[in-house]
XYZ file of C-alpha atoms in Angstrom:
368
model
C 187.273 132.431 218.679
C 187.906 133.578 215.211
C 190.459 132.278 212.734
C 193.321 134.869 211.993
C 192.979 133.862 208.497
C 189.330 134.797 208.152
C 189.600 138.520 207.490
C 187.580 138.571 204.388
C 184.330 140.687 204.652
C 181.351 138.455 204.346
C 178.225 139.372 202.080
C 175.322 140.801 204.218
C 172.933 137.933 203.131
C 173.222 135.236 200.493
C 171.217 135.670 197.225
C 168.872 132.861 197.899
C 167.567 134.500 201.149
C 164.769 136.679 200.695
C 164.951 138.424 204.066
C 165.289 142.047 204.490
C 168.797 143.088 205.644
C 168.375 144.408 209.118
C 171.637 146.409 209.036
C 170.712 148.512 205.868
C 167.573 149.943 207.606
C 167.076 153.243 209.557
C 166.046 152.186 213.093
C 166.304 153.680 216.502
C 169.536 152.649 218.350
C 168.764 154.463 221.584
C 167.249 151.405 223.523
C 170.183 149.162 222.453
C 172.653 151.729 223.570
C 170.708 152.283 227.049
C 170.746 148.573 227.599
C 174.240 147.936 226.471
C 175.452 150.527 228.973
C 174.739 148.170 231.795
C 177.933 146.458 230.933
C 179.373 148.790 233.524
C 177.634 147.149 236.224
C 179.452 144.736 238.616
C 178.553 142.366 241.461
C 180.360 139.992 243.844
C 179.507 136.727 242.346
C 182.187 134.101 241.703
C 183.031 132.111 238.578
C 181.287 129.226 240.164
C 178.071 131.204 240.384
C 178.169 131.922 236.783
C 178.699 128.367 236.085
C 175.301 127.399 237.315
C 173.775 130.973 236.388
C 175.811 131.964 233.411
C 172.953 134.158 232.093
C 173.438 136.371 235.149
C 176.692 137.775 233.675
C 176.253 140.901 231.724
C 179.048 140.151 229.325
C 176.891 137.430 227.668
C 174.005 139.829 227.105
C 176.470 142.454 225.738
C 177.775 140.263 223.066
C 173.974 139.264 222.153
C 173.011 143.085 222.140
C 175.911 143.892 219.998
C 175.031 141.240 217.460
C 173.616 143.605 215.029
C 172.076 141.105 212.800
C 170.236 139.387 215.692
C 169.070 142.522 217.559
C 168.150 144.716 214.625
C 166.227 141.802 212.939
C 163.953 141.523 215.984
C 163.695 145.306 216.219
C 162.647 145.895 212.475
C 160.179 142.830 212.937
C 158.383 144.327 215.728
C 158.497 147.964 214.649
C 157.803 147.259 210.837
C 154.952 145.073 211.873
C 153.542 147.077 214.805
C 150.069 146.327 213.659
C 150.589 142.778 214.927
C 151.642 144.030 218.296
C 149.475 147.092 219.061
C 146.952 146.463 221.729
C 148.314 142.897 222.155
C 149.499 141.079 225.159
C 153.130 139.741 224.747
C 155.163 137.065 226.554
C 158.805 137.343 226.313
C 160.494 134.085 227.235
C 164.122 134.444 228.482
C 163.862 138.068 228.516
C 167.494 138.704 229.642
C 167.898 142.495 229.717
C 164.356 142.948 228.447
C 165.365 144.413 224.911
C 162.608 142.457 223.113
C 160.137 143.524 225.791
C 161.165 147.129 225.265
C 160.661 146.841 221.555
C 157.221 145.504 221.948
C 156.182 148.106 224.635
C 157.499 150.887 222.328
C 155.606 149.383 219.284
C 152.420 149.873 221.470
C 151.879 146.529 223.182
C 149.056 146.453 225.698
C 151.090 144.484 228.306
C 154.359 142.606 228.159
C 155.287 139.842 230.578
C 159.081 139.292 230.615
C 160.065 136.081 232.107
C 163.716 135.514 233.001
C 164.924 133.051 235.453
C 168.487 134.250 236.013
C 169.549 137.163 238.291
C 169.510 139.408 235.138
C 165.765 139.723 235.960
C 166.625 142.400 238.570
C 168.600 144.327 236.060
C 165.872 144.052 233.528
C 163.373 145.450 236.260
C 165.680 148.562 236.686
C 166.120 148.881 232.818
C 162.256 148.879 232.470
C 161.900 151.399 235.110
C 164.627 153.702 233.818
C 163.073 153.775 230.496
C 159.566 154.416 231.823
C 157.975 151.340 230.867
C 156.974 149.911 234.207
C 153.199 150.280 233.520
C 153.424 148.249 230.435
C 156.247 145.807 231.057
C 155.899 143.163 234.007
C 159.304 141.340 234.794
C 158.847 137.922 236.341
C 161.856 136.313 237.883
C 161.622 132.345 237.642
C 161.240 129.436 235.042
C 158.396 129.778 232.714
C 157.342 126.266 233.857
C 156.765 127.682 237.356
C 155.317 131.143 236.898
C 151.841 132.113 236.513
C 150.241 134.681 234.232
C 146.931 136.537 234.997
C 145.970 136.017 231.281
C 146.700 134.216 228.231
C 148.919 135.983 225.496
C 148.628 136.999 221.941
C 152.359 136.721 221.100
C 155.151 134.903 222.324
C 158.575 136.344 221.451
C 161.906 134.678 222.346
C 165.576 134.549 221.239
C 165.921 130.992 222.125
C 168.494 129.737 219.459
C 171.630 128.300 220.655
C 174.888 127.008 218.899
C 173.854 124.656 216.317
C 170.326 125.978 216.704
C 169.331 123.657 219.422
C 172.358 123.787 222.057
C 170.983 124.724 225.606
C 167.525 123.255 224.607
C 165.743 126.444 225.281
C 163.390 125.731 222.470
C 161.184 123.350 224.581
C 160.877 126.197 227.050
C 159.136 128.250 224.176
C 157.050 125.213 223.177
C 155.967 124.787 226.917
C 155.043 128.565 227.036
C 153.188 128.125 223.737
C 151.137 125.401 224.894
C 150.267 126.762 228.264
C 149.926 130.543 227.697
C 149.362 131.355 224.025
C 145.701 132.023 222.605
C 144.449 129.970 219.741
C 145.979 131.439 216.579
C 148.300 133.334 218.598
C 151.807 134.301 217.028
C 155.322 133.224 217.799
C 158.315 135.242 216.937
C 160.149 133.804 215.226
C 158.139 130.906 213.945
C 160.488 129.085 211.474
C 164.070 127.943 212.067
C 165.953 125.634 209.505
C 169.326 123.791 209.967
C 171.716 123.540 206.989
C 174.987 121.407 206.464
C 177.875 122.058 204.056
C 181.522 120.902 203.599
C 184.563 122.910 203.834
C 188.332 122.749 202.981
C 190.074 123.414 206.368
C 193.633 121.894 206.278
C 195.542 124.819 207.950
C 192.983 124.999 210.959
C 192.500 121.248 211.395
C 196.367 120.831 211.543
C 196.464 123.735 214.132
C 193.643 122.442 216.358
C 193.506 118.816 215.845
C 196.798 117.485 214.471
C 198.898 119.583 216.922
C 198.269 117.005 219.597
C 200.082 114.234 217.735
C 203.426 115.857 218.615
C 203.760 118.422 221.591
C 207.249 119.363 221.929
C 208.372 115.898 221.129
C 205.668 114.109 223.247
C 202.562 112.227 221.948
C 199.341 113.738 223.345
C 197.063 112.173 220.740
C 194.674 111.043 223.518
C 193.582 114.901 223.506
C 193.126 114.797 219.851
C 190.475 112.157 220.246
C 188.666 114.354 222.506
C 189.024 117.441 220.419
C 187.370 115.429 217.448
C 184.451 114.724 219.435
C 183.706 118.280 220.498
C 182.367 120.367 217.566
C 184.075 123.728 217.222
C 182.021 127.067 217.216
C 183.856 129.465 214.922
C 183.555 131.736 211.959
C 184.151 129.923 208.680
C 185.302 131.756 205.549
C 183.013 131.429 202.630
C 185.928 130.725 200.442
C 186.457 127.560 202.415
C 183.114 126.136 201.167
C 183.289 123.313 198.830
C 180.042 121.895 198.492
C 176.408 123.118 198.098
C 174.307 123.627 201.457
C 171.824 120.879 202.162
C 168.749 121.607 204.270
C 168.644 118.987 207.150
C 165.504 120.159 209.152
C 162.965 122.935 209.344
C 161.076 123.513 212.484
C 157.748 125.083 212.619
C 157.569 126.812 216.156
C 153.896 127.243 215.892
C 153.136 123.532 215.274
C 156.130 121.481 216.376
C 156.181 119.276 219.551
C 159.278 119.033 221.782
C 160.288 115.440 220.359
C 160.499 117.045 216.888
C 163.921 118.623 218.045
C 165.440 115.219 217.826
C 165.722 113.846 214.350
C 167.661 111.811 211.768
C 167.953 113.555 208.484
C 169.786 112.503 205.046
C 172.068 114.682 203.350
C 173.813 114.905 199.942
C 176.823 117.401 199.488
C 178.051 117.860 195.975
C 181.407 119.531 195.280
C 181.420 122.625 193.274
C 185.040 122.442 192.540
C 187.951 120.011 192.992
C 189.325 120.279 196.629
C 189.672 118.577 199.794
C 187.109 118.287 202.536
C 188.126 118.226 206.186
C 184.848 119.137 208.073
C 181.200 119.576 207.793
C 179.731 122.800 208.976
C 176.194 123.248 210.205
C 174.401 126.749 210.516
C 170.868 127.989 210.705
C 168.404 130.517 209.453
C 165.242 132.017 211.567
C 162.312 133.619 209.786
C 159.187 135.394 211.016
C 156.445 134.418 208.472
C 153.643 136.351 210.020
C 155.352 139.855 209.080
C 153.816 141.774 206.238
C 157.107 140.992 204.494
C 159.156 138.011 205.143
C 161.926 138.821 207.537
C 164.557 136.895 209.100
C 168.344 136.346 209.271
C 170.898 133.610 208.278
C 173.876 132.437 210.347
C 175.647 130.776 207.497
C 179.137 131.507 206.188
C 177.945 133.618 203.372
C 176.090 135.897 205.577
C 177.079 138.673 207.876
C 178.660 137.213 211.017
C 176.481 136.680 214.161
C 177.445 135.668 217.762
C 176.170 132.089 216.938
C 179.114 131.771 214.234
C 179.012 128.381 212.570
C 179.527 124.832 214.043
C 182.373 122.853 212.762
C 182.440 119.136 212.879
C 185.977 117.701 211.851
C 186.031 114.375 209.946
C 188.643 111.930 210.757
C 189.273 111.381 206.967
C 190.683 113.981 204.593
C 188.333 113.479 201.546
C 189.959 114.220 197.997
C 186.836 115.401 195.996
C 186.190 116.365 192.507
C 183.630 118.670 191.002
C 180.215 116.918 190.805
C 181.091 114.055 193.168
C 179.035 113.922 196.332
C 179.372 112.968 200.000
C 176.137 111.194 201.196
C 174.990 110.250 204.561
C 172.802 111.086 207.559
C 172.913 113.220 210.879
C 170.972 112.188 213.774
C 170.550 114.893 216.461
C 169.302 114.154 219.927
C 169.364 115.580 223.528
C 171.967 114.184 225.884
C 170.372 111.830 228.258
C 172.537 112.997 231.273
C 172.062 116.654 230.326
C 169.226 117.592 228.082
C 170.951 121.166 227.328
C 173.814 119.174 225.622
C 173.420 117.720 222.114
C 174.523 114.346 220.809
C 175.258 114.331 217.087
C 176.042 111.198 215.191
C 177.170 111.485 211.623
C 177.193 108.455 209.106
C 178.852 109.352 205.876
C 180.251 107.673 202.688
C 182.181 108.893 199.641
C 183.234 106.932 196.538
C 185.111 109.254 194.170
C 187.789 109.182 191.729
C 190.649 109.501 194.112
C 189.117 108.408 197.492
C 186.679 106.005 199.052
C 185.445 106.494 202.592
C 182.710 105.084 204.789
C 182.551 105.939 208.327
C 180.496 106.881 211.388
C 181.451 109.761 213.793
C 179.892 110.771 217.067
C 179.989 114.475 218.465
C 178.918 116.075 222.006
C 178.013 119.783 222.000
C 178.653 120.547 225.749
C-alpha cells in the first residue's frame, strides 16, 4: 500500500552503494515474460487454502517477478558470472516458478535441483518443460528438510528475504540446506545481507493511520490505535521524509552464520541532518553477492529504486522535536516469535535529550 503523497521518483541507487544498477543493463527479458504469463492460470482453491499455502497463488509470484530490481539483479549475477555456474550443480531453495533455476540452466549449470514446497512446484515443472530445460532442471516438491538429493551441490541460490529482511524466517531453511547439501567452499547466492535503521518525519500519514482511531465519527476507538502501533507498517517511504543518518544494525554472512544469529540486539545512534520532527523509525536492508567478479547486489532503502519489499515503518508513541546534530540513541532487539517462528518480535528501547524534547521509552512490535 503506497502513500499517495509519495509520487516522487526515487534514485536508482544511493551513492554509498557500489552495486551495479540491474535496470541499466542489457539483459534478456524473454524468460521473465514467459514465466509472468502464468498469471493467466487459474485453479479452484479457496482463500482458506491460500492462507496455509499462500505461495501457491500466482499473484505473489507475479509481484516478485515484476520487481525489476530483485529479478534483474539475480539474472545479472548469474549471467555476468557464468564462470561460477558453468558445469556446476545448483540447488534453488524455495524455487517458486523456477525463474532462478532457469537463469542457472541458461548460464550452463550441469544440473539444477529446484525445491519448492507449495503447489507452485507443479507449475514450475510445466514451465521448465515448456522452456526446454527438463534435462537440466529437476523440480522437487517438498520441504528442503524432507527431500533427498543424489549429490551435494556447488551453489545454493535462493531469494529468501522477507519484509524487514527476516519476516517468514526462510533464512533458516537456506542455512539448513547449506549445512546439509553444500560442498566445502561452495557458494551461496546471495551471501551477505545487512539491516539498516533511519528516522523519518511522517506527521500526515501517522495522523491518517494511527491518530484516526481516537475519533471515528465521534466515537473513541483508541483500543484499535494501540494494536495499530504494535504492528509495523510495510510501505514506501519518500526519501524526502528522512531526517537522520542511516545506521547499520546487523550484517549477516549467509556462508558462515548460524540460525541463532538471526536473533540479535543491536545499538543504534541516529543523528539529525536538519531541524524537524521524528514520528517513526524505518528499517530496510541491502543484499550483496560478494563472490562475483564485480560486487553486485541491491538496496531496499528509501533512497533506492522501489522493490516489492518496500520499507518497514515503526511508529513511535512520541513525536520527537529534533535539531540538526542531535541524536536518538537506543537498541533494537529482534527475535523469532515463540508461537509462530515465521513472525518477528521487535523491541525498541530509545532515548532522546534535545533542546526542545526529552524522551525515554520502550516499545514492542510484532510482524505477523
